[in-house]
Short mmCIF file of C-alpha atoms in Angstrom, two decimals:
data_model
loop_
_atom_site.label_atom_id
_atom_site.label_comp_id
_atom_site.label_asym_id
_atom_site.label_seq_id
_atom_site.Cartn_x
_atom_site.Cartn_y
_atom_site.Cartn_z
CA UNK X 911 85.72 85.86 13.48
CA UNK X 912 86.32 89.47 14.96
CA UNK X 913 88.23 89.41 18.05
CA UNK X 914 88.02 91.89 20.90
CA UNK X 915 90.02 92.20 24.21
CA UNK X 916 88.06 93.30 27.38
CA UNK X 917 91.16 93.17 29.65
CA UNK X 918 92.07 95.85 32.03
CA UNK X 919 94.54 97.91 30.49
CA UNK X 920 97.06 100.54 31.67
CA UNK X 921 98.88 101.75 28.60
CA UNK X 922 99.14 98.28 27.12
CA UNK X 923 96.28 96.52 25.32
CA UNK X 924 97.15 92.84 26.20
CA UNK X 925 95.91 90.71 29.01
CA UNK X 926 98.05 90.27 31.94
CA UNK X 927 98.62 87.39 34.29
CA UNK X 928 100.44 87.09 37.68
CA UNK X 929 103.69 85.37 37.02
CA UNK X 930 105.15 82.73 39.42
CA UNK X 931 108.20 84.02 41.52
CA UNK X 932 111.30 83.80 39.67
CA UNK X 933 109.49 84.26 36.22
CA UNK X 934 110.20 87.89 35.60
CA UNK X 935 111.76 89.50 32.46
CA UNK X 936 115.23 89.56 34.09
CA UNK X 937 114.83 85.87 35.19
CA UNK X 938 114.07 85.14 31.28
CA UNK X 939 117.17 86.91 30.44
CA UNK X 940 119.12 85.05 32.86
CA UNK X 941 117.84 81.67 31.46
CA UNK X 942 118.53 82.55 28.00
CA UNK X 943 122.32 83.35 28.91
CA UNK X 944 122.72 80.31 31.02
CA UNK X 945 123.60 77.84 27.98
CA UNK X 946 120.36 75.73 28.55
CA UNK X 947 119.16 74.44 24.86
CA UNK X 948 115.87 76.14 24.46
CA UNK X 949 115.03 75.00 20.98
CA UNK X 950 115.45 71.23 21.49
CA UNK X 951 117.66 71.02 18.58
CA UNK X 952 121.09 71.00 20.26
CA UNK X 953 122.24 73.96 18.51
CA UNK X 954 121.16 72.82 14.92
CA UNK X 955 119.05 75.30 12.73
CA UNK X 956 116.43 73.80 10.36
CA UNK X 957 114.02 74.88 7.69
CA UNK X 958 110.42 74.70 8.82
CA UNK X 959 107.47 73.84 6.50
CA UNK X 960 104.10 74.74 7.55
CA UNK X 961 103.06 71.28 7.78
CA UNK X 962 105.84 70.89 10.15
CA UNK X 963 105.16 74.13 12.25
CA UNK X 964 101.56 72.95 12.77
CA UNK X 965 102.56 69.82 14.60
CA UNK X 966 104.03 72.03 17.36
CA UNK X 967 100.95 73.43 18.87
CA UNK X 968 100.43 72.12 22.24
CA UNK X 969 100.94 73.62 25.65
CA UNK X 970 104.21 71.38 26.11
CA UNK X 971 105.43 72.08 22.56
CA UNK X 972 104.96 75.34 21.06
CA UNK X 973 106.55 76.53 17.83
CA UNK X 974 105.43 79.78 16.38
CA UNK X 975 106.72 81.84 13.18
CA UNK X 976 107.18 85.67 13.58
CA UNK X 977 108.56 87.42 10.50
CA UNK X 978 109.74 84.40 8.50
CA UNK X 979 111.56 83.01 11.86
CA UNK X 980 110.28 79.83 13.70
CA UNK X 981 110.76 80.03 17.43
CA UNK X 982 110.36 77.17 20.26
CA UNK X 983 108.70 79.32 22.94
CA UNK X 984 107.74 76.18 25.16
CA UNK X 985 110.22 77.60 27.65
CA UNK X 986 108.70 80.87 27.61
CA UNK X 987 105.20 80.06 28.51
CA UNK X 988 105.77 80.72 32.19
CA UNK X 989 107.41 83.96 31.62
CA UNK X 990 104.74 85.36 29.31
CA UNK X 991 102.89 88.36 30.96
CA UNK X 992 99.79 87.33 28.92
CA UNK X 993 99.61 83.82 29.97
CA UNK X 994 99.57 80.40 28.39
CA UNK X 995 96.34 80.96 26.51
CA UNK X 996 97.46 84.28 24.92
CA UNK X 997 100.68 82.45 23.84
CA UNK X 998 98.66 79.45 22.43
CA UNK X 999 96.86 81.98 20.05
CA UNK X 1000 100.07 81.85 17.85
CA UNK X 1001 101.19 78.17 18.44
CA UNK X 1002 101.77 76.04 15.45
CA UNK X 1003 101.01 78.92 12.94
CA UNK X 1004 102.44 82.02 11.46
CA UNK X 1005 101.91 84.65 14.17
CA UNK X 1006 103.23 87.68 12.57
CA UNK X 1007 100.01 89.61 12.23
CA UNK X 1008 99.13 88.67 15.81
CA UNK X 1009 102.40 89.70 17.07
CA UNK X 1010 102.29 93.19 15.37
CA UNK X 1011 98.82 93.94 16.76
CA UNK X 1012 99.84 93.18 20.38
CA UNK X 1013 103.70 93.51 20.65
CA UNK X 1014 104.98 95.66 17.76
CA UNK X 1015 107.08 97.53 19.79
CA UNK X 1016 108.96 94.42 21.37
CA UNK X 1017 112.61 93.41 19.93
CA UNK X 1018 111.61 89.71 19.29
CA UNK X 1019 114.78 88.98 17.80
CA UNK X 1020 116.79 89.77 20.86
CA UNK X 1021 114.23 88.35 23.53
CA UNK X 1022 113.95 85.12 21.71
CA UNK X 1023 117.34 84.90 20.23
CA UNK X 1024 118.25 81.66 22.10
CA UNK X 1025 114.74 79.98 20.81
CA UNK X 1026 115.34 80.22 17.25
CA UNK X 1027 114.52 76.87 15.40
CA UNK X 1028 115.12 78.07 11.82
CA UNK X 1029 113.43 79.82 8.79
CA UNK X 1030 109.86 79.36 7.83
CA UNK X 1031 109.62 77.85 4.43
CA UNK X 1032 107.22 79.66 1.98
CA UNK X 1033 104.04 77.51 1.37
CA UNK X 1034 103.19 76.55 -2.25
CA UNK X 1035 99.57 75.68 -3.55
CA UNK X 1036 100.20 72.43 -5.38
CA UNK X 1037 98.10 72.22 -8.58
CA UNK X 1038 95.64 69.53 -8.97
CA UNK X 1039 96.50 67.93 -12.11
CA UNK X 1040 93.97 66.04 -14.44
CA UNK X 1041 94.27 62.09 -13.80
CA UNK X 1042 94.14 61.45 -17.66
CA UNK X 1043 96.63 63.14 -20.24
CA UNK X 1044 96.86 62.22 -23.78
CA UNK X 1045 99.68 63.07 -25.99
CA UNK X 1046 98.60 63.97 -29.56
CA UNK X 1047 101.09 65.08 -32.22
CA UNK X 1048 103.62 66.08 -29.59
CA UNK X 1049 101.20 68.12 -27.53
CA UNK X 1050 99.67 67.33 -24.20
CA UNK X 1051 95.80 67.54 -23.94
CA UNK X 1052 93.29 66.72 -21.08
CA UNK X 1053 90.79 63.89 -21.73
CA UNK X 1054 87.58 65.02 -20.46
CA UNK X 1055 85.66 62.53 -18.30
CA UNK X 1056 82.70 63.01 -15.85
CA UNK X 1057 84.03 63.97 -12.36
CA UNK X 1058 87.56 64.56 -13.92
CA UNK X 1059 87.78 68.20 -12.88
CA UNK X 1060 90.81 70.44 -12.14
CA UNK X 1061 90.17 72.12 -8.87
CA UNK X 1062 91.23 75.74 -8.76
CA UNK X 1063 92.14 77.21 -5.09
CA UNK X 1064 89.80 79.69 -4.04
CA UNK X 1065 91.49 83.20 -3.31
CA UNK X 1066 92.24 83.85 0.45
CA UNK X 1067 89.63 85.54 2.50
CA UNK X 1068 90.22 89.20 3.20
CA UNK X 1069 91.79 89.77 6.72
CA UNK X 1070 89.11 90.78 9.18
CA UNK X 1071 89.81 93.80 11.55
CA UNK X 1072 90.56 93.38 15.17
CA UNK X 1073 89.73 95.67 18.06
CA UNK X 1074 91.55 96.50 21.33
CA UNK X 1075 91.91 99.39 23.75
CA UNK X 1076 94.17 100.98 26.35
CA UNK X 1077 93.96 103.73 28.77
CA UNK X 1078 95.50 106.35 31.28
CA UNK X 1079 93.77 107.94 34.05
CA UNK X 1080 93.02 110.90 31.51
CA UNK X 1081 92.00 109.05 28.27
CA UNK X 1082 90.65 105.89 26.85
CA UNK X 1083 91.93 104.88 23.46
CA UNK X 1084 89.90 102.62 21.00
CA UNK X 1085 91.93 101.03 18.43
CA UNK X 1086 90.84 99.13 15.27
CA UNK X 1087 93.28 97.14 13.38
CA UNK X 1088 91.87 97.27 9.78
CA UNK X 1089 94.55 95.29 8.07
CA UNK X 1090 93.63 97.75 5.01
CA UNK X 1091 96.48 100.04 3.79
CA UNK X 1092 95.97 103.63 2.27
CA UNK X 1093 92.74 104.42 4.49
CA UNK X 1094 91.68 107.92 4.26
CA UNK X 1095 89.61 110.31 6.60
CA UNK X 1096 86.27 109.70 4.64
CA UNK X 1097 86.71 106.02 5.36
CA UNK X 1098 85.96 106.70 9.20
CA UNK X 1099 82.71 108.08 10.76
CA UNK X 1100 81.55 107.78 14.21
CA UNK X 1101 78.84 108.60 16.79
CA UNK X 1102 80.21 109.67 20.11
CA UNK X 1103 78.17 110.54 23.45
CA UNK X 1104 79.17 110.92 26.92
CA UNK X 1105 78.47 107.16 27.53
CA UNK X 1106 78.46 105.46 24.08
CA UNK X 1107 80.68 105.03 20.87
CA UNK X 1108 79.51 103.63 17.56
CA UNK X 1109 82.24 103.60 14.67
CA UNK X 1110 82.04 102.88 11.26
CA UNK X 1111 85.35 102.13 9.08
CA UNK X 1112 85.52 101.21 5.53
CA UNK X 1113 87.97 98.49 5.14
CA UNK X 1114 88.97 95.98 2.68
CA UNK X 1115 86.54 93.36 4.11
CA UNK X 1116 83.58 95.78 4.20
CA UNK X 1117 82.21 98.26 6.64
CA UNK X 1118 83.28 97.40 10.18
CA UNK X 1119 81.02 98.48 12.76
CA UNK X 1120 81.88 98.80 16.36
CA UNK X 1121 79.55 99.71 19.14
CA UNK X 1122 80.01 99.90 22.90
CA UNK X 1123 78.87 101.67 25.96
CA UNK X 1124 81.57 103.27 28.35
CA UNK X 1125 82.53 102.33 31.75
CA UNK X 1126 82.03 105.92 32.79
CA UNK X 1127 81.32 109.22 31.29
CA UNK X 1128 83.69 110.71 28.62
CA UNK X 1129 84.12 114.13 26.94
CA UNK X 1130 82.40 113.68 23.55
CA UNK X 1131 85.25 115.15 21.58
CA UNK X 1132 87.61 113.07 19.26
CA UNK X 1133 89.67 113.37 15.95
CA UNK X 1134 90.41 109.79 14.70
CA UNK X 1135 94.02 109.20 14.03
CA UNK X 1136 94.66 107.04 11.01
CA UNK X 1137 98.03 105.24 10.08
CA UNK X 1138 97.84 105.14 6.24
CA UNK X 1139 100.43 102.53 5.97
CA UNK X 1140 99.32 99.99 8.57
CA UNK X 1141 95.58 100.59 8.62
CA UNK X 1142 95.49 101.41 12.37
CA UNK X 1143 92.54 103.68 13.42
CA UNK X 1144 92.66 105.30 16.76
CA UNK X 1145 90.01 107.03 18.72
CA UNK X 1146 91.33 108.96 21.65
CA UNK X 1147 88.44 109.98 23.93
CA UNK X 1148 89.12 112.25 27.19
CA UNK X 1149 87.45 110.80 30.41
CA UNK X 1150 85.40 113.38 32.49
CA UNK X 1151 86.91 111.87 35.68
CA UNK X 1152 90.74 111.16 36.04
CA UNK X 1153 90.71 107.45 36.92
CA UNK X 1154 91.76 104.09 35.68
CA UNK X 1155 88.85 101.95 34.52
CA UNK X 1156 88.64 97.92 35.35
CA UNK X 1157 87.40 97.76 31.69
CA UNK X 1158 86.18 99.89 28.74
CA UNK X 1159 82.77 99.31 29.66
CA UNK X 1160 79.93 96.82 28.09
CA UNK X 1161 79.28 95.78 24.57
CA UNK X 1162 76.31 94.00 23.03
CA UNK X 1163 76.25 90.87 21.28
CA UNK X 1164 77.69 91.49 17.63
CA UNK X 1165 78.98 94.80 18.57
CA UNK X 1166 81.86 94.04 16.28
CA UNK X 1167 80.93 93.04 12.79
CA UNK X 1168 81.38 93.37 9.12
CA UNK X 1169 78.08 94.73 7.89
CA UNK X 1170 76.56 93.32 4.77
CA UNK X 1171 74.18 96.16 3.98
CA UNK X 1172 74.70 99.86 3.04
CA UNK X 1173 74.93 101.97 6.33
CA UNK X 1174 72.11 104.50 6.53
CA UNK X 1175 72.34 107.45 9.18
CA UNK X 1176 69.27 109.62 10.26
CA UNK X 1177 69.40 113.31 9.55
CA UNK X 1178 66.57 116.12 9.52
CA UNK X 1179 65.68 118.70 6.88
CA UNK X 1180 66.71 122.06 8.48
CA UNK X 1181 66.82 124.15 5.23
CA UNK X 1182 64.80 124.21 1.95
CA UNK X 1183 64.67 126.98 -0.59
CA UNK X 1184 63.50 126.98 -4.23
CA UNK X 1185 66.28 128.81 -6.15
CA UNK X 1186 64.48 128.77 -9.43
CA UNK X 1187 61.71 126.69 -11.47
CA UNK X 1188 63.57 123.55 -11.09
CA UNK X 1189 66.28 123.80 -8.58
CA UNK X 1190 66.30 123.58 -4.69
CA UNK X 1191 68.75 124.19 -2.12
CA UNK X 1192 68.67 121.65 0.97
CA UNK X 1193 70.47 121.46 4.04
CA UNK X 1194 70.52 118.45 6.19
CA UNK X 1195 71.80 118.11 10.00
CA UNK X 1196 72.82 114.73 11.47
CA UNK X 1197 72.86 114.38 15.16
CA UNK X 1198 75.50 116.63 17.01
CA UNK X 1199 77.14 113.33 18.08
CA UNK X 1200 77.93 112.03 14.70
CA UNK X 1201 80.78 113.14 12.59
CA UNK X 1202 81.75 111.91 9.14
CA UNK X 1203 84.00 113.47 6.50
CA UNK X 1204 82.91 113.82 2.83
CA UNK X 1205 85.90 114.23 0.75
CA UNK X 1206 86.55 116.74 -2.21
CA UNK X 1207 84.91 115.03 -5.24
CA UNK X 1208 83.13 112.62 -2.84
CA UNK X 1209 79.34 112.05 -2.52
CA UNK X 1210 76.49 110.53 -0.31
CA UNK X 1211 73.14 108.88 -0.97
CA UNK X 1212 70.01 110.33 0.13
CA UNK X 1213 66.92 108.49 0.87
CA UNK X 1214 63.38 109.42 1.91
CA UNK X 1215 61.74 105.87 1.91
CA UNK X 1216 62.88 102.29 1.92
CA UNK X 1217 63.23 101.96 -1.90
CA UNK X 1218 64.37 105.04 -3.51
CA UNK X 1219 67.82 106.80 -3.08
CA UNK X 1220 69.93 109.07 -5.11
CA UNK X 1221 73.57 110.18 -5.12
CA UNK X 1222 74.55 113.99 -4.47
CA UNK X 1223 77.72 115.88 -3.84
CA UNK X 1224 77.64 118.16 -0.82
CA UNK X 1225 78.68 121.69 -0.88
CA UNK X 1226 80.75 124.09 1.45
CA UNK X 1227 78.39 126.00 3.75
CA UNK X 1228 80.28 129.22 2.84
CA UNK X 1229 78.03 129.22 -0.44
CA UNK X 1230 75.01 129.86 1.71
CA UNK X 1231 76.78 132.69 3.34
CA UNK X 1232 78.16 130.98 6.61
CA UNK X 1233 81.58 129.91 7.38
CA UNK X 1234 83.38 126.83 5.64
CA UNK X 1235 82.28 123.26 6.76
CA UNK X 1236 85.11 121.67 8.91
CA UNK X 1237 86.37 118.39 7.98
CA UNK X 1238 84.37 116.43 10.37
CA UNK X 1239 80.99 118.10 10.16
CA UNK X 1240 77.31 117.14 10.96
CA UNK X 1241 75.78 119.28 8.41
CA UNK X 1242 75.40 118.75 4.79
CA UNK X 1243 74.38 121.21 2.03
CA UNK X 1244 72.98 120.42 -1.50
CA UNK X 1245 71.93 122.20 -4.67
CA UNK X 1246 69.39 119.64 -6.60
CA UNK X 1247 67.87 119.70 -9.63
CA UNK X 1248 64.23 118.60 -9.53
CA UNK X 1249 62.97 116.44 -12.30
CA UNK X 1250 59.14 116.15 -12.71
CA UNK X 1251 59.04 112.49 -13.28
CA UNK X 1252 62.25 111.80 -11.29
CA UNK X 1253 61.76 108.93 -8.61
CA UNK X 1254 63.68 110.85 -6.00
CA UNK X 1255 63.76 114.56 -6.85
CA UNK X 1256 60.10 114.73 -7.56
CA UNK X 1257 59.20 113.95 -3.99
CA UNK X 1258 61.45 117.01 -2.71
CA UNK X 1259 58.65 119.26 -3.01
CA UNK X 1260 56.48 117.53 -0.51
CA UNK X 1261 59.15 117.07 2.38
CA UNK X 1262 58.87 119.39 5.43
CA UNK X 1263 61.37 120.99 7.83
CA UNK X 1264 62.47 118.45 10.46
CA UNK X 1265 61.57 115.43 8.30
CA UNK X 1266 63.72 112.48 8.52
CA UNK X 1267 66.14 112.09 5.44
CA UNK X 1268 68.45 109.06 5.51
CA UNK X 1269 72.06 109.65 4.76
CA UNK X 1270 74.67 106.94 3.50
CA UNK X 1271 78.22 106.94 4.62
CA UNK X 1272 80.55 109.06 2.26
CA UNK X 1273 82.02 107.55 -1.03
CA UNK X 1274 84.90 108.79 -2.98
CA UNK X 1275 85.74 107.49 -6.50
CA UNK X 1276 87.30 110.65 -7.58
CA UNK X 1277 90.50 110.86 -5.52
CA UNK X 1278 91.97 114.33 -4.68
CA UNK X 1279 95.50 113.05 -5.39
CA UNK X 1280 94.69 113.55 -9.03
CA UNK X 1281 95.21 117.22 -8.76
CA UNK X 1282 98.47 116.91 -6.86
CA UNK X 1283 101.28 118.86 -8.62
CA UNK X 1284 99.13 120.34 -11.41
CA UNK X 1285 99.44 123.84 -12.12
CA UNK X 1286 96.25 124.31 -14.23
CA UNK X 1287 92.85 122.85 -13.71
CA UNK X 1288 89.95 122.89 -16.28
CA UNK X 1289 86.62 122.13 -15.05
CA UNK X 1290 83.62 121.76 -17.35
CA UNK X 1291 79.93 121.57 -15.89
CA UNK X 1292 76.59 122.76 -16.57
CA UNK X 1293 73.59 123.82 -14.43
CA UNK X 1294 73.77 121.68 -10.96
CA UNK X 1295 76.48 119.89 -12.36
CA UNK X 1296 78.71 122.55 -10.99
CA UNK X 1297 78.32 120.99 -7.45
CA UNK X 1298 81.35 118.73 -7.60
CA UNK X 1299 83.50 121.48 -8.83
CA UNK X 1300 82.81 123.87 -5.97
CA UNK X 1301 84.75 122.08 -3.35
CA UNK X 1302 87.50 120.98 -5.89
CA UNK X 1303 88.27 124.93 -7.05
CA UNK X 1304 88.62 125.79 -3.49
CA UNK X 1305 90.94 122.89 -2.94
CA UNK X 1306 92.93 123.61 -5.84
CA UNK X 1307 93.06 127.36 -5.02
CA UNK X 1308 94.37 126.65 -1.60
CA UNK X 1309 97.25 124.63 -2.96
CA UNK X 1310 100.60 126.18 -3.65
CA UNK X 1311 101.06 124.67 -7.26
CA UNK X 1312 97.98 126.82 -8.40
CA UNK X 1313 99.22 130.04 -6.75
#
């Protein structure tokens, strides 16, 4: 299940709870230095299995594992700024991912040094062996019987993204923790207006969609920040009025979800020109609020009706006599060869200016890193097959290794 925090945030994305008197951070430090046994083990350290860890998941007995170390945090409940409910989210389990999402900057080793129970033992999947074994000629073999099946453990489900937010008087920051490494700019697309935000991120679990309405107006300007190693994507959006919001705004049901179908965005035909007997140039414009990044060597799918689509590689706009398209653009330019009996291209002659054409999110099977460090590049293409080469050649010419 995808999670979302709706807490008021002032630079910190976690929920905050009013603490009782005498339960401040300094009070906790004094408690840890008082000599009180906070582990319940009288100074012993033990090795903890997952099964044992799971037994300690109640409010009066909370163990959790973080980065391979098991802590008894029962005494810390009243000192936790997020309250007992937040702490219970990691009770009786390996809470490393949860900790990294919310408290990555906290020196947990120091703060909970007096709460260490011991090391968390790695969990092993025990194989389910057949119940009947026959020894024949010194070789073990299984005797097949009805219902005597060896069960193979299913692969672990891919981790689902989570969403959180924080703010200052000047900006609101929307953060998606995708749990997907090596994210690239073309994996992120979004639609941003003064009052709404819809984001699409291509993660290992599928395309993650987030859709919300802001508490107050924002300036619809944003360049996503992507942490390639951790998979965090941050959308920092300026506020129109400098003030702290009580929440980010409102969200509809299912506003955070993994989509099971391909994403299609509306565009309209703004240019169509016949270049020769079987080749056309087309230009499509997405809504001004929508931004996506088609990478070098990447493509999108175009669709005129519900059933028929085709993949094409966008060109740089300078080939049409205008300036180059920036990384995040809402205009796409194509040169397409028309086949008289083609399911898709045969209809190009019938579409009119301002007609709606659906565009998919970008895909990139090529990978521009393939030309890194190369000093020579050989491109072979014929006819409209040159379209994937245009941006590739420009990219190569802009690299020092080709100069």
